[in-house]
mmCIF file of C-alpha atoms in Angstrom:
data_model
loop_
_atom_site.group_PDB
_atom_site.id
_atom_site.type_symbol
_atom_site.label_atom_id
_atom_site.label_comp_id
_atom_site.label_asym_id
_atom_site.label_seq_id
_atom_site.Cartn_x
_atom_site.Cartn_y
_atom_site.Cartn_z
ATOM 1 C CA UNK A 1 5.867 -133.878 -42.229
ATOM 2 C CA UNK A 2 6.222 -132.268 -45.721
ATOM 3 C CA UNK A 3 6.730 -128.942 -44.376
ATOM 4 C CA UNK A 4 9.246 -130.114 -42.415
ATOM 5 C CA UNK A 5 11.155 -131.877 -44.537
ATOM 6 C CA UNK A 6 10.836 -128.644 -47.127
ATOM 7 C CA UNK A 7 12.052 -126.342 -44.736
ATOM 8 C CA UNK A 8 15.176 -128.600 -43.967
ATOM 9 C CA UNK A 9 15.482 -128.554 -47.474
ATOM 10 C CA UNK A 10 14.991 -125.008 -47.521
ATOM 11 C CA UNK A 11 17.838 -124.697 -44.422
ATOM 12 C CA UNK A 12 20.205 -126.870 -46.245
ATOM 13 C CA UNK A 13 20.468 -125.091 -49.402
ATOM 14 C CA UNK A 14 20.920 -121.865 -47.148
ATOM 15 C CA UNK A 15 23.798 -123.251 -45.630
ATOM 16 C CA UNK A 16 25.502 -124.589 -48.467
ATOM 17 C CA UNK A 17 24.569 -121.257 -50.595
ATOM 18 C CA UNK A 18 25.930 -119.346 -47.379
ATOM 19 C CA UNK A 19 29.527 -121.547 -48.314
ATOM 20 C CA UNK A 20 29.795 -121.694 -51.334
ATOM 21 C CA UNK A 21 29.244 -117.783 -51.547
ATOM 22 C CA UNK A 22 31.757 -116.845 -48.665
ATOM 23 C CA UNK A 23 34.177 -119.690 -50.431
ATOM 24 C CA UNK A 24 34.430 -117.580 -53.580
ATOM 25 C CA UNK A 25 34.949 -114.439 -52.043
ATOM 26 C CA UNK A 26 38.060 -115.691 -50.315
ATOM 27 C CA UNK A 27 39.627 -117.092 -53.293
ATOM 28 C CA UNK A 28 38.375 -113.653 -55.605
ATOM 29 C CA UNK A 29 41.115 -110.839 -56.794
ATOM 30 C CA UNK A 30 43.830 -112.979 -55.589
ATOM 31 C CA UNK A 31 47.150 -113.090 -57.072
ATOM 32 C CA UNK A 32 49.510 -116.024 -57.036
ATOM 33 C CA UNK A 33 52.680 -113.647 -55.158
ATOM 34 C CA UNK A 34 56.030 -115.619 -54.629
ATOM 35 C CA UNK A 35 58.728 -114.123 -52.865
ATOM 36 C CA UNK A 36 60.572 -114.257 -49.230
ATOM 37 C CA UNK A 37 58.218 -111.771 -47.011
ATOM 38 C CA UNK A 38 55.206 -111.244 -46.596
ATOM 39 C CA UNK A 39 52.520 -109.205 -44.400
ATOM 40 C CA UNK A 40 49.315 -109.987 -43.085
ATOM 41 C CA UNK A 41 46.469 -107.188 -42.675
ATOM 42 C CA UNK A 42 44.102 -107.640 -40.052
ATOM 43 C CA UNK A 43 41.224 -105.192 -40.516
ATOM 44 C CA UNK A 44 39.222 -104.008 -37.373
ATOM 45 C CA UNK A 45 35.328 -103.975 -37.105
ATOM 46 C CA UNK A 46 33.874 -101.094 -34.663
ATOM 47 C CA UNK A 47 34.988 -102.026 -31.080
ATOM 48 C CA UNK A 48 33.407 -99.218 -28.674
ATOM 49 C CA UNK A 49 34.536 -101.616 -25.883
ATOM 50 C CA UNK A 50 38.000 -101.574 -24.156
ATOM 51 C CA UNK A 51 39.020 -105.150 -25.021
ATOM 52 C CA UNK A 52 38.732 -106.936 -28.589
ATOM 53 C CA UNK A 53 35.305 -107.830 -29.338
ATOM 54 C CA UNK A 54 34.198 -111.186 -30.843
ATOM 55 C CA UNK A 55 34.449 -110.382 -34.673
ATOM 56 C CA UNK A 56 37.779 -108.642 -34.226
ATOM 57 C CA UNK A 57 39.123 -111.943 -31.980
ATOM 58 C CA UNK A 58 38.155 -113.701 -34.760
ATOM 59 C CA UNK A 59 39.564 -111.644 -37.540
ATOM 60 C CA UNK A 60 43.002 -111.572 -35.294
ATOM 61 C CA UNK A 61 42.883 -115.660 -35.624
ATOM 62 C CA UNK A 62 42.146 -115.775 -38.970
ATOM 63 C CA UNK A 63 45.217 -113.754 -39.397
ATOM 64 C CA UNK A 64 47.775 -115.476 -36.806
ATOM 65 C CA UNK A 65 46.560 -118.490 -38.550
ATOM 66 C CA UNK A 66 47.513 -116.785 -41.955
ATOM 67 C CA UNK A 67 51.219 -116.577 -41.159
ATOM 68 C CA UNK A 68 53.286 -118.797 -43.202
ATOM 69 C CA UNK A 69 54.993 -120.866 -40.702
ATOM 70 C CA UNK A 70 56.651 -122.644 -43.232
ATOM 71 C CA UNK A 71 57.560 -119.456 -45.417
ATOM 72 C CA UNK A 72 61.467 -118.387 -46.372
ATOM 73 C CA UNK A 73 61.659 -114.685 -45.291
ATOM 74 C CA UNK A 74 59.534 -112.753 -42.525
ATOM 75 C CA UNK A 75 56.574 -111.978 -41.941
ATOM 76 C CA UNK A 76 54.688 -108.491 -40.339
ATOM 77 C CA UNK A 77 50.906 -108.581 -38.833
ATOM 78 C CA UNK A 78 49.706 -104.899 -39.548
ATOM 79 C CA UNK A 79 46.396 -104.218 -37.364
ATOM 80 C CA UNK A 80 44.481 -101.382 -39.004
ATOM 81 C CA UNK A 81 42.010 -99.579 -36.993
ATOM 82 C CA UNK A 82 41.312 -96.655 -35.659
ATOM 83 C CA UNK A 83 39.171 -95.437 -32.509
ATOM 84 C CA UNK A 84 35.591 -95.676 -32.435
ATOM 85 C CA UNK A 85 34.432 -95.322 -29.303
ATOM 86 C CA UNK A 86 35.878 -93.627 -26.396
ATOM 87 C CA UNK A 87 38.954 -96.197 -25.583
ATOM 88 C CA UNK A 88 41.857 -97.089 -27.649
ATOM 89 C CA UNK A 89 42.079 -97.719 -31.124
ATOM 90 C CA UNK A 90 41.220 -101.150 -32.989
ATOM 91 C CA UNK A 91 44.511 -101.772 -33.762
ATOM 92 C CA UNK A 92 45.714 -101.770 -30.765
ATOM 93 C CA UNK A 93 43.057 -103.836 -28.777
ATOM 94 C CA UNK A 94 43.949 -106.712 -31.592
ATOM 95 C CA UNK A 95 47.613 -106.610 -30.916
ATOM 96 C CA UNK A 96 47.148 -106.891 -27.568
ATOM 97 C CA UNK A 97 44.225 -109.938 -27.788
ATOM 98 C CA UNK A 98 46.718 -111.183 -30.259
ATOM 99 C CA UNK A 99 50.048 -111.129 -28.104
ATOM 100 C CA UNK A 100 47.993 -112.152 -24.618
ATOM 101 C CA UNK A 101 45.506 -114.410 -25.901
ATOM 102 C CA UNK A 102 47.150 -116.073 -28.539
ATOM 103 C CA UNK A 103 50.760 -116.031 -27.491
ATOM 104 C CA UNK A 104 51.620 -114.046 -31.014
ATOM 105 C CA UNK A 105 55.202 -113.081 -30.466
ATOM 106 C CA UNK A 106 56.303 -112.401 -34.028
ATOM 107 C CA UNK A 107 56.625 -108.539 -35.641
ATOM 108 C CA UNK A 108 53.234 -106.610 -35.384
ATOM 109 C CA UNK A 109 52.946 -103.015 -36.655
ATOM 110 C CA UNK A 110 49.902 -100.751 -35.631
ATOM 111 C CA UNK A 111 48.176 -98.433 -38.476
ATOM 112 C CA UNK A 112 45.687 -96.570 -35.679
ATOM 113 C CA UNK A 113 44.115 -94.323 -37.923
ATOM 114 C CA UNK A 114 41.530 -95.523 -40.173
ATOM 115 C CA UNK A 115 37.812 -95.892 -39.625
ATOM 116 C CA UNK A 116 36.741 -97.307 -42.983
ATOM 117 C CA UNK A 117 37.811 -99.738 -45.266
ATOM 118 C CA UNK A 118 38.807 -97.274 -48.248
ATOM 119 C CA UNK A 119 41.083 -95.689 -45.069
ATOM 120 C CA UNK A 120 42.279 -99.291 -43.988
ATOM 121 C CA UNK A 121 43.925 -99.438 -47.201
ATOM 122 C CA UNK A 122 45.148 -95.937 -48.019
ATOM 123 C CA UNK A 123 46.885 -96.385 -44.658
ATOM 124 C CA UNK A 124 48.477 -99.641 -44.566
ATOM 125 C CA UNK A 125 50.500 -98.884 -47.952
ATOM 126 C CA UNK A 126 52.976 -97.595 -46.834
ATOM 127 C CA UNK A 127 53.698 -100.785 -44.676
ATOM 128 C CA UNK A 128 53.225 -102.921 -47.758
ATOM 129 C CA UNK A 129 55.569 -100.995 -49.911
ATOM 130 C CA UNK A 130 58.520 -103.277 -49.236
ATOM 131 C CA UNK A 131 56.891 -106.768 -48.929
ATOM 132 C CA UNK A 132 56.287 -109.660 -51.822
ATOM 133 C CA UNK A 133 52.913 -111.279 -50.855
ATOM 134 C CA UNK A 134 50.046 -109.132 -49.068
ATOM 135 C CA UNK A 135 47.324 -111.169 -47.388
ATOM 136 C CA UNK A 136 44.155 -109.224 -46.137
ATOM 137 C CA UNK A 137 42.506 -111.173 -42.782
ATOM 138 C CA UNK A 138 38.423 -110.731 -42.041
ATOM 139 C CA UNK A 139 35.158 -111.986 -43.091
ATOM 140 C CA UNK A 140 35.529 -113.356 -46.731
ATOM 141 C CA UNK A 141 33.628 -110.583 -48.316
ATOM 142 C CA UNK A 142 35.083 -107.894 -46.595
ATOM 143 C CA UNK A 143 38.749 -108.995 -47.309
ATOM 144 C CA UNK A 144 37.395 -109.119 -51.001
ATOM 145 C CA UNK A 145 36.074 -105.561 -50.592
ATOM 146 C CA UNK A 146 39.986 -104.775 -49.113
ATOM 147 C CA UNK A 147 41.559 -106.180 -52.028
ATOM 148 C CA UNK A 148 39.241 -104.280 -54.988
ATOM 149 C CA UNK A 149 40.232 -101.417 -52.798
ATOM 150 C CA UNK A 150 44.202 -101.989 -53.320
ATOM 151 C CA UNK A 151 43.458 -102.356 -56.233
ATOM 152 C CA UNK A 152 41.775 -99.535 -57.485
ATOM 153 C CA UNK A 153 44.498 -97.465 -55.009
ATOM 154 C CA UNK A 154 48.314 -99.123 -55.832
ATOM 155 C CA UNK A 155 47.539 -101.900 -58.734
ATOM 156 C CA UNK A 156 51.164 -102.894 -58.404
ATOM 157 C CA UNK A 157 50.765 -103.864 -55.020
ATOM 158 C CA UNK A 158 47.516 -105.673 -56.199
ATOM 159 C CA UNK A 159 49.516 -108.272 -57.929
ATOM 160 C CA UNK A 160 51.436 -109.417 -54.972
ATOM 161 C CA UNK A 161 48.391 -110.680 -52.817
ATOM 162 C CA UNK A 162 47.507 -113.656 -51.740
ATOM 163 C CA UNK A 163 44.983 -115.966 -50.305
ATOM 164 C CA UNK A 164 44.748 -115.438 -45.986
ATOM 165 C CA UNK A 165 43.440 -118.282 -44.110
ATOM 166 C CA UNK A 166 39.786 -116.242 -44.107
ATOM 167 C CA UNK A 167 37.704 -119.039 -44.741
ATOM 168 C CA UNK A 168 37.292 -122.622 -43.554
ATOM 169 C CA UNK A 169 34.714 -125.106 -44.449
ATOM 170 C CA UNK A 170 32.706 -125.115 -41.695
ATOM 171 C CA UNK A 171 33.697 -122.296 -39.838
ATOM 172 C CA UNK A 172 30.444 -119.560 -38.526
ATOM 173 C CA UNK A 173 28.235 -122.218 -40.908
ATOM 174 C CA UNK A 174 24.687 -121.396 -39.605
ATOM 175 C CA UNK A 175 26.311 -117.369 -39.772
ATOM 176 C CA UNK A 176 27.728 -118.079 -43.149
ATOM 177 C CA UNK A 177 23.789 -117.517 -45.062
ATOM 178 C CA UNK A 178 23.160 -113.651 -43.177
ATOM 179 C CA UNK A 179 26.886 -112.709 -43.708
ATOM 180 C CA UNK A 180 26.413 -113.475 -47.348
ATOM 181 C CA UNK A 181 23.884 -111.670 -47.166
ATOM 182 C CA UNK A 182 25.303 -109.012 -45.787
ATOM 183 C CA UNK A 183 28.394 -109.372 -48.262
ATOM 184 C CA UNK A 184 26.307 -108.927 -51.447
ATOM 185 C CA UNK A 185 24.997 -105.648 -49.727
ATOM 186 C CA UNK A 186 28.779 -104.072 -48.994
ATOM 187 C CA UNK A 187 29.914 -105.165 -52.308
ATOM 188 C CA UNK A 188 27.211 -103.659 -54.564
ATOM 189 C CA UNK A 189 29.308 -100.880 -55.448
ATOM 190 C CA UNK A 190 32.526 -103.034 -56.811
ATOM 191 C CA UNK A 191 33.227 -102.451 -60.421
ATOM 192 C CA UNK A 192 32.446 -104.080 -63.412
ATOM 193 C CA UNK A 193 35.724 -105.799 -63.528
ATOM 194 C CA UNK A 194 36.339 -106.976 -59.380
ATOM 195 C CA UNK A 195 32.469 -108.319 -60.071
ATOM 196 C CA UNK A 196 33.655 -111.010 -62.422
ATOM 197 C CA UNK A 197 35.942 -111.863 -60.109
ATOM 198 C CA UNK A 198 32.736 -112.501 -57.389
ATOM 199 C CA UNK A 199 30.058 -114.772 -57.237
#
């Protein structure tokens, strides 16, 4: 009885260690960007497959659900990813999951290049150049990484993002301990200064 009770002890601080973690990544390096337009960044995860796979129909949610519905000026989804596998490129497989799965019908722009994050961003710049808030769409630590990326790349852009709809309390909750995990692994080599921004 005591070892059970310890371990669902044990599973409960996991889980609320695995939220509270992936809740300050989403809110880290953000800006508080005002202004008409905006664009949401949907970053791919390695899709050898021909259709979307299940992190990047997630990530393409998390980023439909991003768009300001309420917002003054426009807003652009830009897909970034490039091939890696033998079928078409990230981007594109997200666009289309995006326009036939979720009825998305508003502007989407491909950036088909990239294969890594540091590429994700170098890429999408130039489709940022001319908006006033930037929101980056994936798994709360890897949107962080995204951001100390445009950050260290175009600091003037930097300013102008803002919080995506990334994270929801809740949401992938018994995933939310390993992908923390998994987050303070990809993120051991942000600086000094994006770390006391981080948990």
């Amino acid at each position: 009885m005591r070892r059970r009770f310890g371990l669902a002890i044990a599973g409960a601080a996991a889980l609320a260690w695995g939220e509270w973690v992936n809740w300050c990544w989403s809110r880290a390096l953000v800006g508080s960007g005002t202004g008409a337009s905006e664009a949401v960044v949907v970053l791919g995860f390695r899709n050898p497959q021909p259709t979307a796979n299940f992190i990047n129909r997630w990530r393409v949610r998390a980023g439909i659900r991003s768009v300001a519905t309420d917002g003054p000026g426009p807003t652009r989804v830009i897909f970034s990813g490039g091939v890696t596998g033998t079928g078409a490129p990230e981007a594109q497989l997200m666009a289309d999951y995006a326009k036939s799965a979720l009825s998305y019908d508003g502007a989407v722009l491909l950036e088909d290049r990239s294969t890594t994050t540091w590429e994700n961003i170098t890429n999408v710049i130039p489709l940022l150049e001319d908006v006033d808030r930037i929101k980056f769409a994936s798994q709360p630590a890897h949107a962080l990484k995204a951001r100390a990326y445009l950050r260290r790349q175009r600091p003037d852009l930097a300013e102008r993002v803002v919080r995506a709809d990334d994270y929801r309390p809740g949401e992938w909750m018994i995933g939310k301990p390993l992908l923390a995990l998994h987050g303070l692994w990809s993120l051991r080599g942000l600086g000094p200064e994006e770390r006391k921004a981080a948990p």
